mmCIF file of C-alpha atoms in Angstrom:
data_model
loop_
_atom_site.group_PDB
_atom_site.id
_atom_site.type_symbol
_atom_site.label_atom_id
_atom_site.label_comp_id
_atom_site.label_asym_id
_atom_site.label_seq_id
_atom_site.Cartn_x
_atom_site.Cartn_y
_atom_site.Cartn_z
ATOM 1 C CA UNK T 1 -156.347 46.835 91.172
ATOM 2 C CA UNK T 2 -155.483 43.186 91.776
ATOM 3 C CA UNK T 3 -158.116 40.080 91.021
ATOM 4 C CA UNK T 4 -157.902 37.511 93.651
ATOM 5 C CA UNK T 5 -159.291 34.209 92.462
ATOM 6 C CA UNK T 6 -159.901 32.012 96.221
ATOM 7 C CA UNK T 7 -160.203 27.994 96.836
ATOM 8 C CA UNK T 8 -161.382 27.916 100.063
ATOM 9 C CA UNK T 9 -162.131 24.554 102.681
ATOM 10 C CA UNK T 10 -165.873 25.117 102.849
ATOM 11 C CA UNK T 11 -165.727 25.174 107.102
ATOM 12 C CA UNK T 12 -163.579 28.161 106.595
ATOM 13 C CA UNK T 13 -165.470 29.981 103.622
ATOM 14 C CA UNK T 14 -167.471 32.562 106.457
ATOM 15 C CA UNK T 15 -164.106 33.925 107.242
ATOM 16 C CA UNK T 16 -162.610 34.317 104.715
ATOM 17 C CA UNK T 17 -165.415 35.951 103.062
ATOM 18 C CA UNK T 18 -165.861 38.029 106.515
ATOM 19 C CA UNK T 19 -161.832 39.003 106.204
ATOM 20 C CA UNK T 20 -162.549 40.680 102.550
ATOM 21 C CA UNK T 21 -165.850 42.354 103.407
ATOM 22 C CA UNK T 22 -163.606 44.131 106.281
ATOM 23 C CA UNK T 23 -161.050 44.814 104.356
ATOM 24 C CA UNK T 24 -160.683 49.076 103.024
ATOM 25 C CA UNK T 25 -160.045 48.688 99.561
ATOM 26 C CA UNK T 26 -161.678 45.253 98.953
ATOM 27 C CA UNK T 27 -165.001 45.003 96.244
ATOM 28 C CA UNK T 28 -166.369 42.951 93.836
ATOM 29 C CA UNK T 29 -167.006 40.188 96.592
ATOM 30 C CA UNK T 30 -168.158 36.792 94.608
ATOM 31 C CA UNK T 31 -169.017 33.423 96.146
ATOM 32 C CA UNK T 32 -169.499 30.418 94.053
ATOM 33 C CA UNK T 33 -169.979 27.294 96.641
ATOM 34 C CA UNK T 34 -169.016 23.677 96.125
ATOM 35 C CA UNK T 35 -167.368 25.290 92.656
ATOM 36 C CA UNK T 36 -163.756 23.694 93.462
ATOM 37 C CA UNK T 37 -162.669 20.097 92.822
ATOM 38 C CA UNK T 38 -159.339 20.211 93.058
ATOM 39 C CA UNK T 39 -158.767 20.392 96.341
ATOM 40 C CA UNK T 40 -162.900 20.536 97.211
ATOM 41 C CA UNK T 41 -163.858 23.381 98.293
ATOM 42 C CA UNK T 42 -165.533 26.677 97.446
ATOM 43 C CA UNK T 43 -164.594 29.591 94.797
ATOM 44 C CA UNK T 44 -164.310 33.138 96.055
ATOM 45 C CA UNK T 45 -162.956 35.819 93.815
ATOM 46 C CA UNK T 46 -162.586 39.800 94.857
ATOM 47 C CA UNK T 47 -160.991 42.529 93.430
ATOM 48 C CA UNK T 48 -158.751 44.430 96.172
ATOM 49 C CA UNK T 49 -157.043 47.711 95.346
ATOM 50 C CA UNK T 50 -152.775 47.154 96.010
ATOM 51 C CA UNK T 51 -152.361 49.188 98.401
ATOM 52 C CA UNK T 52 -154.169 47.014 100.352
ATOM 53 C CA UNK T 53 -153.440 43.688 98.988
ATOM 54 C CA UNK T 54 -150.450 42.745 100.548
ATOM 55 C CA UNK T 55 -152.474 43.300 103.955
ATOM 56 C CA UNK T 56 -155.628 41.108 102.542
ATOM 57 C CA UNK T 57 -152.792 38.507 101.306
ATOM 58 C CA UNK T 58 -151.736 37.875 104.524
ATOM 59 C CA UNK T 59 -154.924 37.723 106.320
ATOM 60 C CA UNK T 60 -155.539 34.651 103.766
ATOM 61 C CA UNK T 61 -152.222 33.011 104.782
ATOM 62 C CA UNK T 62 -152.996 33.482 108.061
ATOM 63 C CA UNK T 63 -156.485 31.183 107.713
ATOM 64 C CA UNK T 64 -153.987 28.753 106.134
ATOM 65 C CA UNK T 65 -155.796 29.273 103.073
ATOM 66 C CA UNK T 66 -152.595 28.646 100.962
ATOM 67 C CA UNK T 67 -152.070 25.268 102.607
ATOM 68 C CA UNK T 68 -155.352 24.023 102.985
ATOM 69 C CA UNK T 69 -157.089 26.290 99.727
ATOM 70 C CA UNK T 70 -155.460 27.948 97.353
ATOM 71 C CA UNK T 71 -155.226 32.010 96.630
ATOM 72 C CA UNK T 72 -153.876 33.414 93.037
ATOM 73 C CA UNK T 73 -153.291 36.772 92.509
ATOM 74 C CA UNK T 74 -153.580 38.741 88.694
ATOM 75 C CA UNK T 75 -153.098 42.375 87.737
ATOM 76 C CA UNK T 76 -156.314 43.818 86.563
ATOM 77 C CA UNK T 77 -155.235 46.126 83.726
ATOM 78 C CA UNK T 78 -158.380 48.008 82.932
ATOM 79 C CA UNK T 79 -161.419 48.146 85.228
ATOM 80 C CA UNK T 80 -164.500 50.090 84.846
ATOM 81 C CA UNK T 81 -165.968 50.195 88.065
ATOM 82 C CA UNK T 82 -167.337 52.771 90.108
ATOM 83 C CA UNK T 83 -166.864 50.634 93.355
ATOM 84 C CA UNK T 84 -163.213 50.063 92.248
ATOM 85 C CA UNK T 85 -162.473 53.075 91.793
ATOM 86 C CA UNK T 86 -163.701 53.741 95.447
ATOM 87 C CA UNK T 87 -162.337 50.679 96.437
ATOM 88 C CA UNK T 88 -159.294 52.441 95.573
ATOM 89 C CA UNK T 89 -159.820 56.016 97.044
ATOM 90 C CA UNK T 90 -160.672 54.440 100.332
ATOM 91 C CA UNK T 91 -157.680 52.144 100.527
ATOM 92 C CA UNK T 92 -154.710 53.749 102.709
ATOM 93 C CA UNK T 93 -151.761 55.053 100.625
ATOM 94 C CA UNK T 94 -150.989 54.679 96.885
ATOM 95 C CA UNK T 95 -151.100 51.765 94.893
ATOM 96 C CA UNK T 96 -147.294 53.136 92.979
ATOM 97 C CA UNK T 97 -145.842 53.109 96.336
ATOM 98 C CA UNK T 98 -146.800 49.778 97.998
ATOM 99 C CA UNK T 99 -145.222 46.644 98.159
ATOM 100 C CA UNK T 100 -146.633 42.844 97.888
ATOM 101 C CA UNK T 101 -144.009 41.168 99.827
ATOM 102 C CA UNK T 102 -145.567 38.123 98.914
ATOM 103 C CA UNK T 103 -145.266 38.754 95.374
ATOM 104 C CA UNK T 104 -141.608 40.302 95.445
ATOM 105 C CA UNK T 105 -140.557 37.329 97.654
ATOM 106 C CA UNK T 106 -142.060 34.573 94.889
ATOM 107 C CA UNK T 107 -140.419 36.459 91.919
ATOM 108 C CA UNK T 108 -137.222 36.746 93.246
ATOM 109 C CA UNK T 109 -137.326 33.413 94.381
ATOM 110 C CA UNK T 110 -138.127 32.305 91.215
ATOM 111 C CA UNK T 111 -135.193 34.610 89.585
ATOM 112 C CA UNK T 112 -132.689 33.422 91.911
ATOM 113 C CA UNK T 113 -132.652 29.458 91.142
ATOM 114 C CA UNK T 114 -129.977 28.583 89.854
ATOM 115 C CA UNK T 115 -130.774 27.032 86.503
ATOM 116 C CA UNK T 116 -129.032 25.960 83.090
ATOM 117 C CA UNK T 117 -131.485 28.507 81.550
ATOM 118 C CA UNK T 118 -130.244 31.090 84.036
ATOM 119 C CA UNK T 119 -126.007 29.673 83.425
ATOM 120 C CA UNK T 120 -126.707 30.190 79.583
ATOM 121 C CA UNK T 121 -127.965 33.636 79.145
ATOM 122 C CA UNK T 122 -124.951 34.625 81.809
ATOM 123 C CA UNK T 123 -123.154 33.200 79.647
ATOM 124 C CA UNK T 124 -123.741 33.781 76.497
ATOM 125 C CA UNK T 125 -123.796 37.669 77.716
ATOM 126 C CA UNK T 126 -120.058 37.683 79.574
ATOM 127 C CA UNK T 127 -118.842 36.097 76.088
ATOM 128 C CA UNK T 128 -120.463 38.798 74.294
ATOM 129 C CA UNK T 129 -118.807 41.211 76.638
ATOM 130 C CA UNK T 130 -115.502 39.639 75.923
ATOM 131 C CA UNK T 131 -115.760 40.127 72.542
ATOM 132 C CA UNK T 132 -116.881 43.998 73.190
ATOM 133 C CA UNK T 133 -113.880 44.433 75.522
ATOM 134 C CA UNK T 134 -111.308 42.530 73.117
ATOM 135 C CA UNK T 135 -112.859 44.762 70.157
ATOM 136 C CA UNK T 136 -112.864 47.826 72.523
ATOM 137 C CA UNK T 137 -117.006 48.144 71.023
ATOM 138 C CA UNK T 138 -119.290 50.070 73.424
ATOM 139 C CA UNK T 139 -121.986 48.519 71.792
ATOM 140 C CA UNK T 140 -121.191 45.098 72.263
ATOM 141 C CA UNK T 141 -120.962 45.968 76.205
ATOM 142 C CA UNK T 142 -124.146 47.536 76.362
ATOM 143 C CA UNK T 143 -126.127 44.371 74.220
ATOM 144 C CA UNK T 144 -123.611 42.500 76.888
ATOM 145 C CA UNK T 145 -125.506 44.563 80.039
ATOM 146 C CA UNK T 146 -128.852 43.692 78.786
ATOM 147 C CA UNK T 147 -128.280 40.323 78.327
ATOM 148 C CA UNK T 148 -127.544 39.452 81.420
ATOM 149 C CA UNK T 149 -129.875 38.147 84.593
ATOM 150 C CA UNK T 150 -127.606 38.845 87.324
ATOM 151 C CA UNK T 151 -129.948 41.258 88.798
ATOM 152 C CA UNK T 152 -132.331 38.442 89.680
ATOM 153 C CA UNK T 153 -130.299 36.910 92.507
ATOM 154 C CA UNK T 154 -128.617 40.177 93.955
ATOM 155 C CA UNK T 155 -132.483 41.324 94.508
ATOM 156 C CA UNK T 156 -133.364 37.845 95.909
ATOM 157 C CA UNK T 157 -130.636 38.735 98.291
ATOM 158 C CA UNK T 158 -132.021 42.195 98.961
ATOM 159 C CA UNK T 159 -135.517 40.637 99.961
ATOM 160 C CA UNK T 160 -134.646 37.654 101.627
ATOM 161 C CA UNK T 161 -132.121 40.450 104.073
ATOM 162 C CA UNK T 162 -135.051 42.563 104.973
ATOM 163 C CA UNK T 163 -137.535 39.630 105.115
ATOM 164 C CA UNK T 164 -134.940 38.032 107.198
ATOM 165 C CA UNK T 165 -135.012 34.585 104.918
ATOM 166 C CA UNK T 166 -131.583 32.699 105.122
ATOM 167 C CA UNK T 167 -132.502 30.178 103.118
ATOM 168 C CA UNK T 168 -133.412 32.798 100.127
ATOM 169 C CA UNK T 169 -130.395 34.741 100.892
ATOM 170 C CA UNK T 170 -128.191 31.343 100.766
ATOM 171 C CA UNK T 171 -129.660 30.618 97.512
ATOM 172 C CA UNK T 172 -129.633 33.714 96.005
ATOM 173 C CA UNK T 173 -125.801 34.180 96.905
ATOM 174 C CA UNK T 174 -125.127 30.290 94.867
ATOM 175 C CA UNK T 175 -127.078 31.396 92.131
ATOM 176 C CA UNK T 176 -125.128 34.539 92.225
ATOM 177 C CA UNK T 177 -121.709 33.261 92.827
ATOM 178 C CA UNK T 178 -121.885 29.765 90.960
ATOM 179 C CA UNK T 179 -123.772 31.850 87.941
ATOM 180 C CA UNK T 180 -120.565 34.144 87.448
ATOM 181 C CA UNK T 181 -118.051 31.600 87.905
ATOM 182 C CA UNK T 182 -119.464 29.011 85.663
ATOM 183 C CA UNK T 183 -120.013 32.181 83.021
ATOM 184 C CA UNK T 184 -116.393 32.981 83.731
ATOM 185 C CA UNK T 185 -114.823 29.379 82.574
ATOM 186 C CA UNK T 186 -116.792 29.095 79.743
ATOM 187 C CA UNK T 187 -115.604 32.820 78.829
ATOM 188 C CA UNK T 188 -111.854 31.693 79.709
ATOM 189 C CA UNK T 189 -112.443 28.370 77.365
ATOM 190 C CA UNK T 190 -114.040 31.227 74.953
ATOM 191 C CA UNK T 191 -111.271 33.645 74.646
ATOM 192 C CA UNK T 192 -108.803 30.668 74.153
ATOM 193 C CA UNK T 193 -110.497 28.937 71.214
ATOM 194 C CA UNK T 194 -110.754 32.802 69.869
ATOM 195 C CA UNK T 195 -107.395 33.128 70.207
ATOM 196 C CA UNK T 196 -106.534 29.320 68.412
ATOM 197 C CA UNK T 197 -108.416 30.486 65.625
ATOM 198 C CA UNK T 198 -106.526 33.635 65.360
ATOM 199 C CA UNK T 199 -109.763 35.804 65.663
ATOM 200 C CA UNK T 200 -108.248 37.468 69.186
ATOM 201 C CA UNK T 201 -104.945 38.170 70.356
ATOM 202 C CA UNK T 202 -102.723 38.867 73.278
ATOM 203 C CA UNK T 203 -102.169 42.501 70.994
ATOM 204 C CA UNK T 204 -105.279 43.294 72.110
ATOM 205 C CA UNK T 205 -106.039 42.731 75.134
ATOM 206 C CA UNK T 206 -102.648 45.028 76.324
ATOM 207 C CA UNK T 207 -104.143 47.321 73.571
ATOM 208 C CA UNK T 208 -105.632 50.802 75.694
ATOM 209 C CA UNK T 209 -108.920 50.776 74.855
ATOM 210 C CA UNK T 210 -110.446 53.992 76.106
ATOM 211 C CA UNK T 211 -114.086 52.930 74.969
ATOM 212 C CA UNK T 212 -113.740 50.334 77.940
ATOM 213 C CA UNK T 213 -110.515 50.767 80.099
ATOM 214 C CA UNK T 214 -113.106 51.474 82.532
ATOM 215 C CA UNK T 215 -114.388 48.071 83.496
ATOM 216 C CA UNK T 216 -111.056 46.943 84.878
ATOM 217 C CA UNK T 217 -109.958 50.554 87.027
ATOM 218 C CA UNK T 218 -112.655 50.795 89.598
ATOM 219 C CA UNK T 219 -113.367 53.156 91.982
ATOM 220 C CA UNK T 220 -115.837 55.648 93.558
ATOM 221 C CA UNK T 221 -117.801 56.269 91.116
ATOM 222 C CA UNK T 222 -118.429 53.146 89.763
ATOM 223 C CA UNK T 223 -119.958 52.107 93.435
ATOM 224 C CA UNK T 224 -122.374 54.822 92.953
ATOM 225 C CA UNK T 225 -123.554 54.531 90.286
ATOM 226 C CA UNK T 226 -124.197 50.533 90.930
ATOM 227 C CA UNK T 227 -125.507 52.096 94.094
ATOM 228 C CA UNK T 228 -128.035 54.506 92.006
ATOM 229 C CA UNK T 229 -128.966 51.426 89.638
ATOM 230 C CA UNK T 230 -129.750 49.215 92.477
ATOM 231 C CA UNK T 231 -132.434 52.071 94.170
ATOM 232 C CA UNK T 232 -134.001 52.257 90.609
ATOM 233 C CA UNK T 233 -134.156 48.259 89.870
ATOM 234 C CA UNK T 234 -135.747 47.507 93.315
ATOM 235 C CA UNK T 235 -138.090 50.440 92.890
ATOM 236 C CA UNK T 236 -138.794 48.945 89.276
ATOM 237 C CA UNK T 237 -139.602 45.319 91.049
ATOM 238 C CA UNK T 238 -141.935 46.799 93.456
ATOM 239 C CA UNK T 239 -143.459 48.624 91.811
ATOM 240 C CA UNK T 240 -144.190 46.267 88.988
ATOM 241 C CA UNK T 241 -142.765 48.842 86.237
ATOM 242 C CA UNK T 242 -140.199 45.910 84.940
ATOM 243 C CA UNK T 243 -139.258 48.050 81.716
ATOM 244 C CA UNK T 244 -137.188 50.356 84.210
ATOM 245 C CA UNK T 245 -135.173 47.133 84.699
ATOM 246 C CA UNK T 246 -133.528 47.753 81.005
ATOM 247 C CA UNK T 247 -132.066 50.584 82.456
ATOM 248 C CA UNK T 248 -130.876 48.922 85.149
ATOM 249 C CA UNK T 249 -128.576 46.202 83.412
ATOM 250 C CA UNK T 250 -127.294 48.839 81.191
ATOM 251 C CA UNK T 251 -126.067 50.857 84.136
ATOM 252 C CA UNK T 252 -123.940 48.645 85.681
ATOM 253 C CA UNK T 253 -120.798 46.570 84.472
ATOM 254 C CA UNK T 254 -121.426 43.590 86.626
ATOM 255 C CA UNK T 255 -120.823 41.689 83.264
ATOM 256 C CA UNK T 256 -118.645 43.101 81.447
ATOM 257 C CA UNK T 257 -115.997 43.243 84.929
ATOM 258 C CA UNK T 258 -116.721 39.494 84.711
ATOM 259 C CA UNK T 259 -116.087 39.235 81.012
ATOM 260 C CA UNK T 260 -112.965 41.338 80.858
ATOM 261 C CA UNK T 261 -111.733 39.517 84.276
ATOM 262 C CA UNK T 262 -111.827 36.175 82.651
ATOM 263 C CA UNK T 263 -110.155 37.445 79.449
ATOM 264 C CA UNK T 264 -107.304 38.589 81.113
ATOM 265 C CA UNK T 265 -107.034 35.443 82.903
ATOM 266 C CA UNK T 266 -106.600 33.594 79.870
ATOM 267 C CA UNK T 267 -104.212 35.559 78.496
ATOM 268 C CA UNK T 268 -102.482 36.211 82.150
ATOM 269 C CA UNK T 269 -102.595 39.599 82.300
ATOM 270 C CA UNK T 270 -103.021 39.451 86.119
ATOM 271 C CA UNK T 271 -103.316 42.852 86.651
ATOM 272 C CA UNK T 272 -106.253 43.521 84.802
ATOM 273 C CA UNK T 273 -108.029 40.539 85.377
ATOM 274 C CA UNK T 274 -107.980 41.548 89.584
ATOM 275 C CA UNK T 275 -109.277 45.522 88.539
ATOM 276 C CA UNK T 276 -112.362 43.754 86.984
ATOM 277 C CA UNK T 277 -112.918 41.956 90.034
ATOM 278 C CA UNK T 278 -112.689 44.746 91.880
ATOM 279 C CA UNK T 279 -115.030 46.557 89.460
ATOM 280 C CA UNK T 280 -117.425 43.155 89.877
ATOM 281 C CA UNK T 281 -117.462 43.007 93.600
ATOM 282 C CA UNK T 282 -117.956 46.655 94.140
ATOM 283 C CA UNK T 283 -120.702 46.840 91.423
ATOM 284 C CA UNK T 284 -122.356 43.695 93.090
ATOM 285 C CA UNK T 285 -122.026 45.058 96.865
ATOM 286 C CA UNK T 286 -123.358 48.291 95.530
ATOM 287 C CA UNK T 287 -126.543 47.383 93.588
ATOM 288 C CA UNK T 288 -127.125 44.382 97.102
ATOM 289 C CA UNK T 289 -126.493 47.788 99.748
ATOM 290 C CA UNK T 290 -128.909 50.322 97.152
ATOM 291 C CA UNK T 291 -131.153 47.344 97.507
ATOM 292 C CA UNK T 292 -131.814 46.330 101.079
ATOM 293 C CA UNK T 293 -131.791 50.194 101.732
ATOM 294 C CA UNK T 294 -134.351 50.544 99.550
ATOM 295 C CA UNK T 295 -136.851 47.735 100.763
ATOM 296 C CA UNK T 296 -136.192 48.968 104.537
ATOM 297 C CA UNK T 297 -137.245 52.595 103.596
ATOM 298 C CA UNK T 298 -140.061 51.605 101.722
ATOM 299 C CA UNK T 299 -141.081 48.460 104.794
ATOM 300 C CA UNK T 300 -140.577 52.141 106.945
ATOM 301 C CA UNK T 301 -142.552 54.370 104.784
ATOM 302 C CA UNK T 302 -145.667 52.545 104.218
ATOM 303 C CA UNK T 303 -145.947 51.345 107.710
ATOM 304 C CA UNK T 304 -145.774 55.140 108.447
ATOM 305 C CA UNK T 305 -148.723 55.932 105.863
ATOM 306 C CA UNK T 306 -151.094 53.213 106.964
ATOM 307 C CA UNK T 307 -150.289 54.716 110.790
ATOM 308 C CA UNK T 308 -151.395 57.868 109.680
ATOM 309 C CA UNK T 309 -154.689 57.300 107.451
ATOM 310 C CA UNK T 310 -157.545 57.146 108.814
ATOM 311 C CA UNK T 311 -159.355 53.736 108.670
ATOM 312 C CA UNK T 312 -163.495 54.078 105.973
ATOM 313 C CA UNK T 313 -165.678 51.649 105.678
ATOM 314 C CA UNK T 314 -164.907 48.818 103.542
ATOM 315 C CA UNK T 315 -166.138 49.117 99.551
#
């Protein structure tokens, strides 16, 4: 269930109120009048099963209410309600499978602004990686995976695609792009002043290393499974089940490509520093492709399911 809190213009408080008393899945219906002071107006809170809150959502921003009022949307982690839970029964589909585009749009925008925040933890995780792929440490790649908050802007991209946002998708892409490269020339500086202080050497980096010769020989495999993690981070998004999102950055070697590209740079091994790229781009167009996929089936799918259930009376 999700608790929507209301600040509504008190000329358009009847329909607003007559919009959530029609809505399937809607209960709880309070009114508090002349409660607001900031803007003026009155308080109405509901409680709206998510399967249908996206639709509710956007029958508020279509009375304006989030330019004239204000609407605020929580989780509701435990309610004991016999009216919710037919609030819930009642409402088309199931709340695991649908999708508040106005939420996903708002966190990904958020995620994809490019911030010094954002620069650091890149980062601070593509140095980390260096130091697991100069090592040849597994372990230092996966903390290395985790760390980072590329995933963030690649699904900003996703959304803003199937939303058809430019502006998101532009933003998301400099995030994205000016994120790695930044991370990338502070890695470069990184492996150099390793290297003054004899703690890394050119030895190593022409070394085999079969724990992680991987990141820098791409191919097939390595799109699909960025491919796979991208289907189960977008699912993890919508869903809200962010703990799958662990997996996720684990999965991919977005940052150790980056890491080990920048590495060889500094120590111009050419060859290897071009595979990770490869291995970058491919992991990057892989997880953005699983992505937008994924949104258009589920945009495809629930439209479907709402088609095909048959409209009850309102809680």
């Amino acid at each position: 269930m999700l608790h929507l809190r209301l600040i509504s213009p008190a000329d358009r408080t009847d329909a607003v109120v007559s919009l959530i008393e029609n809505t399937v899945g809607a209960t709880h219906l309070v009114v508090l009048p002349d409660a607001a002071r900031t803007p003026a107006g009155d308080v109405v809170m509901c409680d709206v099963a998510r399967e249908a809150g996206d639709e509710l959502i956007g029958g508020l921003r279509g009375l304006r209410l989030d330019t004239t009022g204000s609407i605020a949307v929580e989780n509701i982690d435990l309610s004991l309600s016999r009216r919710a839970d037919r609030a819930e029964e009642e409402a088309p589909g199931e709340g695991a499978d649908a999708v508040l585009w106005e939420q996903l749009t708002d966190a990904t925008h958020e995620e994809s602004t490019l911030t010094v925040t954002y620069v650091a933890f890149l980062a601070v995780a593509t140095m980390l990686a260096a130091c697991g792929v100069m090592l040849d440490n597994a372990i230092l790649i996966v903390g290395a995976m985790a760390v980072g908050p590329e995933f963030g802007p690649l699904a900003g991209i996703s959304t803003a695609l199937v939303q058809r946002a430019p502006r998101l998708v532009l933003r998301s892409l400099w995030a994205l792009l000016a994120g790695f490269a930044a991370a990338m020339v502070v890695t470069a500086g990184f492996s150099w002043l390793m290297d003054l202080f004899g703690l890394s050497t050119r030895s190593m980096i022409e070394a085999g290393r079969p724990n992680t010769a991987f990141i820098w020989k791409p191919d097939w495999m390595s799109f699909v499974v960025a491919f796979l993690a991208g289907i189960a981070g977008t699912l993890s998004l919508t869903s809200a089940k962010s703990g799958a999102l662990i997996g996720v950055a684990i999965s991919v070697t977005t940052v150790p490509a980056a890491a080990n590209a920048a590495v060889a740079f500094a120590y111009t091994e050419y060859a290897q520093m071009w595979g990770s790229t490869g291995q970058l781009l491919a992991n990057l167009g892989g997880i953005v492709l699983a992505g937008t996929l994924t949104l258009l089936a589920q945009k495809w799918f629930w439209a479907r399911q709402r088609r095909r259930t048959p409209t009850a009376e309102p809680a």
